[in-house]
Tab-separated table of N, CA, C and O in Angstrom:
chain	number	residue	atom	x	y	z
A	1468	MET	N	120.916	124.048	98.942
A	1468	MET	CA	119.678	123.868	99.542
A	1468	MET	C	118.961	122.975	99.080
A	1468	MET	O	118.294	122.989	97.758
A	1469	ALA	N	118.343	122.154	99.695
A	1469	ALA	CA	117.521	121.024	99.424
A	1469	ALA	C	116.030	121.991	99.140
A	1469	ALA	O	115.619	122.546	100.137
A	1470	GLU	N	115.209	121.248	98.066
A	1470	GLU	CA	113.915	121.778	98.071
A	1470	GLU	C	112.942	120.820	97.946
A	1470	GLU	O	113.013	119.620	97.670
A	1471	ALA	N	111.780	120.630	98.026
A	1471	ALA	CA	110.383	119.834	98.207
A	1471	ALA	C	109.666	120.492	96.832
A	1471	ALA	O	109.341	121.543	96.654
A	1472	PHE	N	109.512	119.208	96.129
A	1472	PHE	CA	108.591	119.332	94.911
A	1472	PHE	C	107.554	118.383	95.056
A	1472	PHE	O	107.540	117.054	95.426
A	1473	LEU	N	106.394	119.308	95.149
A	1473	LEU	CA	105.142	118.342	94.967
A	1473	LEU	C	104.816	117.490	94.177
A	1473	LEU	O	104.671	118.033	93.020
A	1474	LYS	N	104.787	116.215	94.551
A	1474	LYS	CA	104.700	115.380	93.377
A	1474	LYS	C	102.886	114.930	92.971
A	1474	LYS	O	102.973	114.789	91.743
A	1475	HIS	N	102.135	114.756	94.060
A	1475	HIS	CA	100.905	114.825	93.748
A	1475	HIS	C	100.073	114.629	95.123
A	1475	HIS	O	100.479	114.590	96.149
A	1476	SER	N	98.768	115.090	94.859
A	1476	SER	CA	97.713	115.177	96.124
A	1476	SER	C	96.626	114.333	95.752
A	1476	SER	O	96.189	113.773	94.736
A	1477	ARG	N	96.238	113.930	97.082
A	1477	ARG	CA	94.931	113.043	97.369
A	1477	ARG	C	94.283	113.574	98.129
A	1477	ARG	O	94.117	114.374	99.333
A	1478	LEU	N	92.869	113.144	98.154
A	1478	LEU	CA	91.781	113.661	99.071
A	1478	LEU	C	91.132	112.179	99.448
A	1478	LEU	O	90.849	111.670	98.779
A	1479	ARG	N	91.005	112.299	100.889
A	1479	ARG	CA	90.579	111.300	101.608
A	1479	ARG	C	89.267	111.583	102.332
A	1479	ARG	O	89.510	112.459	103.179
A	1480	LEU	N	88.345	110.734	102.236
A	1480	LEU	CA	87.078	111.125	103.197
A	1480	LEU	C	86.569	109.937	103.943
A	1480	LEU	O	86.800	108.595	103.199
A	1481	VAL	N	86.373	110.297	105.030
A	1481	VAL	CA	86.146	109.215	106.039
A	1481	VAL	C	84.585	109.354	106.421
A	1481	VAL	O	84.561	110.589	106.772
A	1482	PHE	N	84.114	107.891	106.432
A	1482	PHE	CA	82.963	108.062	106.560
A	1482	PHE	C	82.650	107.142	107.760
A	1482	PHE	O	83.307	106.214	108.014
A	1483	GLU	N	81.426	107.801	108.954
A	1483	GLU	CA	80.987	106.921	109.979
A	1483	GLU	C	80.245	105.799	109.800
A	1483	GLU	O	79.464	106.365	108.688
A	1484	ASN	N	80.571	104.378	109.793
A	1484	ASN	CA	79.849	103.199	109.086
A	1484	ASN	C	79.421	102.020	110.089
A	1484	ASN	O	79.578	101.239	110.306
A	1485	GLY	N	78.708	102.819	111.196
A	1485	GLY	CA	77.962	102.163	112.515
A	1485	GLY	C	78.924	102.071	113.555
A	1485	GLY	O	80.126	102.722	113.670
A	1486	MET	N	78.578	101.083	114.220
A	1486	MET	CA	79.369	100.606	115.583
A	1486	MET	C	79.798	99.145	115.598
A	1486	MET	O	79.114	98.375	114.950
A	1487	ASP	N	80.778	98.970	116.028
A	1487	ASP	CA	81.277	97.641	116.370
A	1487	ASP	C	80.431	96.845	117.452
A	1487	ASP	O	79.594	97.621	118.129
A	1488	ASP	N	80.921	95.712	118.042
A	1488	ASP	CA	80.384	94.786	119.149
A	1488	ASP	C	80.503	95.476	120.402
A	1488	ASP	O	79.614	95.362	121.381
A	1489	GLU	N	81.551	96.765	120.530
A	1489	GLU	CA	81.977	97.073	121.865
A	1489	GLU	C	81.454	98.614	121.881
A	1489	GLU	O	81.380	99.201	123.196
A	1490	GLY	N	80.624	98.848	120.686
A	1490	GLY	CA	80.033	100.106	120.836
A	1490	GLY	C	81.195	101.299	120.309
A	1490	GLY	O	80.507	102.406	120.462
A	1491	ASN	N	81.833	101.000	119.896
A	1491	ASN	CA	82.977	101.764	119.089
A	1491	ASN	C	82.573	101.919	117.689
A	1491	ASN	O	81.903	101.145	116.821
A	1492	PRO	N	82.999	103.297	117.236
A	1492	PRO	CA	82.630	103.559	115.851
A	1492	PRO	C	83.310	103.018	114.834
A	1492	PRO	O	84.766	102.681	114.967
A	1493	VAL	N	82.847	102.640	113.907
A	1493	VAL	CA	83.596	102.021	112.771
A	1493	VAL	C	83.580	102.918	111.588
A	1493	VAL	O	82.864	103.657	111.356
A	1494	TYR	N	84.825	103.207	110.669
A	1494	TYR	CA	84.782	104.178	109.798
A	1494	TYR	C	85.428	103.268	108.463
A	1494	TYR	O	85.968	102.491	108.410
A	1495	LYS	N	85.267	103.965	107.181
A	1495	LYS	CA	85.246	103.627	105.903
A	1495	LYS	C	86.104	104.749	105.250
A	1495	LYS	O	85.319	105.834	105.621
A	1496	SER	N	86.903	104.834	104.447
A	1496	SER	CA	87.605	105.847	103.984
A	1496	SER	C	87.271	105.491	102.238
A	1496	SER	O	87.894	104.742	101.438
A	1497	LYS	N	87.335	106.794	101.466
A	1497	LYS	CA	87.518	106.661	100.150
A	1497	LYS	C	88.423	107.598	99.961
A	1497	LYS	O	88.592	108.749	100.147
A	1498	THR	N	89.549	107.270	98.862
A	1498	THR	CA	90.657	108.224	98.532
A	1498	THR	C	90.207	108.516	96.915
A	1498	THR	O	90.017	107.453	96.337
A	1499	PHE	N	90.543	109.875	96.851
A	1499	PHE	CA	90.535	110.322	95.296
A	1499	PHE	C	91.859	110.607	94.773
A	1499	PHE	O	92.282	111.684	95.549
A	1500	ALA	N	92.281	110.005	93.773
A	1500	ALA	CA	93.733	110.661	93.323
A	1500	ALA	C	93.874	111.549	92.347
A	1500	ALA	O	92.417	111.849	91.747
A	1501	ASN	N	94.453	112.378	91.810
A	1501	ASN	CA	94.943	113.306	90.867
A	1501	ASN	C	94.075	114.502	91.404
A	1501	ASN	O	93.296	114.975	90.317
A	1502	VAL	N	94.539	115.044	92.284
A	1502	VAL	CA	93.504	116.118	92.886
A	1502	VAL	C	94.730	117.178	92.418
A	1502	VAL	O	95.748	117.242	92.438
A	1503	ARG	N	93.857	118.234	91.816
A	1503	ARG	CA	94.939	119.492	91.638
A	1503	ARG	C	95.682	119.801	92.614
A	1503	ARG	O	95.269	120.006	93.460
A	1504	ARG	N	96.824	120.418	91.995
A	1504	ARG	CA	97.885	120.596	93.026
A	1504	ARG	C	97.746	121.923	93.731
A	1504	ARG	O	97.751	122.273	95.018
A	1505	ASP	N	96.937	122.980	92.880
A	1505	ASP	CA	96.571	124.135	93.475
A	1505	ASP	C	95.297	124.568	94.132
A	1505	ASP	O	94.507	125.506	94.258
A	1506	SER	N	94.455	123.360	94.357
A	1506	SER	CA	93.205	123.275	94.822
A	1506	SER	C	93.496	123.890	96.219
A	1506	SER	O	94.393	123.622	97.101
A	1507	THR	N	92.506	124.836	96.800
A	1507	THR	CA	92.508	125.414	98.293
A	1507	THR	C	91.660	124.602	98.985
A	1507	THR	O	90.959	123.637	98.697
A	1508	ALA	N	92.017	124.620	100.144
A	1508	ALA	CA	91.507	124.062	101.020
A	1508	ALA	C	89.952	124.122	101.263
A	1508	ALA	O	89.105	123.265	101.275
A	1509	ASP	N	89.305	125.385	100.944
A	1509	ASP	CA	88.150	125.910	100.861
A	1509	ASP	C	87.357	125.044	99.689
A	1509	ASP	O	86.547	124.517	99.607
A	1510	GLU	N	88.232	125.103	98.413
A	1510	GLU	CA	87.534	124.082	97.166
A	1510	GLU	C	87.680	122.683	97.519
A	1510	GLU	O	86.377	122.092	97.120
A	1511	LEU	N	88.328	121.982	98.139
A	1511	LEU	CA	88.343	120.401	98.595
A	1511	LEU	C	87.245	120.380	99.730
A	1511	LEU	O	86.546	119.388	99.399
A	1512	TYR	N	87.203	121.374	100.511
A	1512	TYR	CA	85.965	121.142	101.399
A	1512	TYR	C	84.571	121.389	100.830
A	1512	TYR	O	83.819	120.244	101.038
A	1513	GLN	N	84.300	122.092	99.692
A	1513	GLN	CA	82.818	122.335	98.975
A	1513	GLN	C	82.732	120.640	98.241
A	1513	GLN	O	81.749	120.292	98.288
A	1514	VAL	N	83.851	120.449	97.828
A	1514	VAL	CA	83.683	119.164	97.056
A	1514	VAL	C	83.323	117.934	97.886
A	1514	VAL	O	82.479	117.091	97.565
A	1515	SER	N	84.018	117.913	99.128
A	1515	SER	CA	84.171	116.874	99.991
A	1515	SER	C	82.621	117.116	100.451
A	1515	SER	O	82.087	115.767	100.820
A	1516	GLN	N	81.960	118.203	100.754
A	1516	GLN	CA	80.351	118.128	101.195
A	1516	GLN	C	79.688	117.631	100.056
A	1516	GLN	O	78.665	116.967	100.424
A	1517	ALA	N	79.704	118.182	99.011
A	1517	ALA	CA	79.189	117.294	97.925
A	1517	ALA	C	78.810	115.979	97.648
A	1517	ALA	O	77.949	115.511	97.605
A	1518	ILE	N	80.046	115.631	97.801
A	1518	ILE	CA	80.300	113.959	97.839
A	1518	ILE	C	79.561	113.541	99.196
A	1518	ILE	O	79.089	112.384	98.949
A	1519	GLY	N	79.976	113.871	100.116
A	1519	GLY	CA	79.236	113.278	101.255
A	1519	GLY	C	77.895	113.540	101.290
A	1519	GLY	O	77.339	112.486	101.927
A	1520	SER	N	77.171	114.462	100.768
A	1520	SER	CA	75.788	114.399	100.638
A	1520	SER	C	75.252	113.338	99.909
A	1520	SER	O	73.864	113.394	100.102
A	1521	LEU	N	75.849	112.768	98.929
A	1521	LEU	CA	75.396	111.686	98.118
A	1521	LEU	C	75.675	110.419	98.900
A	1521	LEU	O	75.083	109.412	98.617
A	1522	ALA	N	76.368	110.169	99.950
A	1522	ALA	CA	76.702	109.245	100.377
A	1522	ALA	C	75.708	108.707	101.370
A	1522	ALA	O	75.057	109.365	102.187
A	1523	ALA	N	75.821	107.066	101.756
A	1523	ALA	CA	74.635	106.678	102.731
A	1523	ALA	C	75.285	106.935	104.054
A	1523	ALA	O	74.284	107.248	104.873
A	1524	GLN	N	76.165	106.728	104.348
A	1524	GLN	CA	77.139	107.165	105.787
A	1524	GLN	C	77.291	108.612	105.760
A	1524	GLN	O	77.600	109.373	104.857
A	1525	PRO	N	77.344	109.066	107.385
A	1525	PRO	CA	77.824	110.680	107.207
A	1525	PRO	C	79.088	110.791	107.376
A	1525	PRO	O	80.232	109.803	107.528
A	1526	LEU	N	79.767	111.911	106.497
A	1526	LEU	CA	81.123	112.423	106.636
A	1526	LEU	C	81.442	112.636	107.708
A	1526	LEU	O	81.089	113.372	108.711
A	1527	TRP	N	82.636	112.225	108.212
A	1527	TRP	CA	83.376	112.354	109.338
A	1527	TRP	C	84.576	113.038	109.270
A	1527	TRP	O	84.792	113.903	110.250
A	1528	LEU	N	85.357	113.046	108.197
A	1528	LEU	CA	86.759	113.774	108.565
A	1528	LEU	C	86.841	113.831	106.819
A	1528	LEU	O	86.805	112.660	106.163
A	1529	VAL	N	87.774	114.551	106.795
A	1529	VAL	CA	88.511	115.050	105.422
A	1529	VAL	C	89.849	115.487	105.636
A	1529	VAL	O	90.344	116.302	106.452
A	1530	GLU	N	90.723	114.950	104.703
A	1530	GLU	CA	91.876	114.871	104.313
A	1530	GLU	C	92.490	115.070	103.190
A	1530	GLU	O	92.355	114.767	102.238
A	1531	ARG	N	93.646	115.904	103.160
A	1531	ARG	CA	94.458	115.794	101.947
A	1531	ARG	C	95.536	115.812	102.381
A	1531	ARG	O	96.393	115.976	103.275
A	1532	ASN	N	96.247	114.381	101.305
A	1532	ASN	CA	97.404	114.029	101.514
A	1532	ASN	C	98.366	114.435	100.374
A	1532	ASN	O	98.019	114.253	99.152
A	1533	ASP	N	99.463	115.329	100.464
A	1533	ASP	CA	100.378	115.272	99.762
A	1533	ASP	C	101.734	114.641	99.465
A	1533	ASP	O	101.927	114.599	100.823
A	1534	SER	N	102.034	114.266	98.522
A	1534	SER	CA	103.492	113.737	98.572
A	1534	SER	C	104.377	114.698	97.919
A	1534	SER	O	104.589	115.156	96.689
A	1535	TYR	N	105.755	114.837	98.216
A	1535	TYR	CA	106.792	115.375	97.948
A	1535	TYR	C	107.892	114.665	97.478
A	1535	TYR	O	108.384	113.773	98.045
A	1536	ASP	N	108.564	115.051	96.445
A	1536	ASP	CA	110.212	114.537	96.289
A	1536	ASP	C	110.634	115.758	96.552
A	1536	ASP	O	110.923	116.960	96.766
A	1537	ILE	N	111.908	115.146	97.780
A	1537	ILE	CA	113.027	116.290	98.243
A	1537	ILE	C	114.310	115.958	97.348
A	1537	ILE	O	114.853	115.138	97.129
A	1538	GLY	N	114.689	117.132	97.123
A	1538	GLY	CA	116.220	117.199	96.008
A	1538	GLY	C	116.616	118.523	96.060
A	1538	GLY	O	115.822	119.492	96.607
A	1539	GLN	N	117.760	118.742	95.231
A	1539	GLN	CA	118.298	120.003	94.953
A	1539	GLN	C	118.089	120.627	93.555
A	1539	GLN	O	117.842	119.975	92.622
């Protein structure tokens, strides 16, 4: 039976960076690698809020991106 092995996790923060010429929001993101594999969603949210409070633009979205190796 195949199994999934967690390879690495990344935290991506998306910030609202103003409006374009047509009035649509423009977003910028910052990705942090080497996130602890056993970090909970609550821990990542707290860290994201702390980092977001230091940024000039408002924090719009927080994502966790996990990569897995699939094998036996």
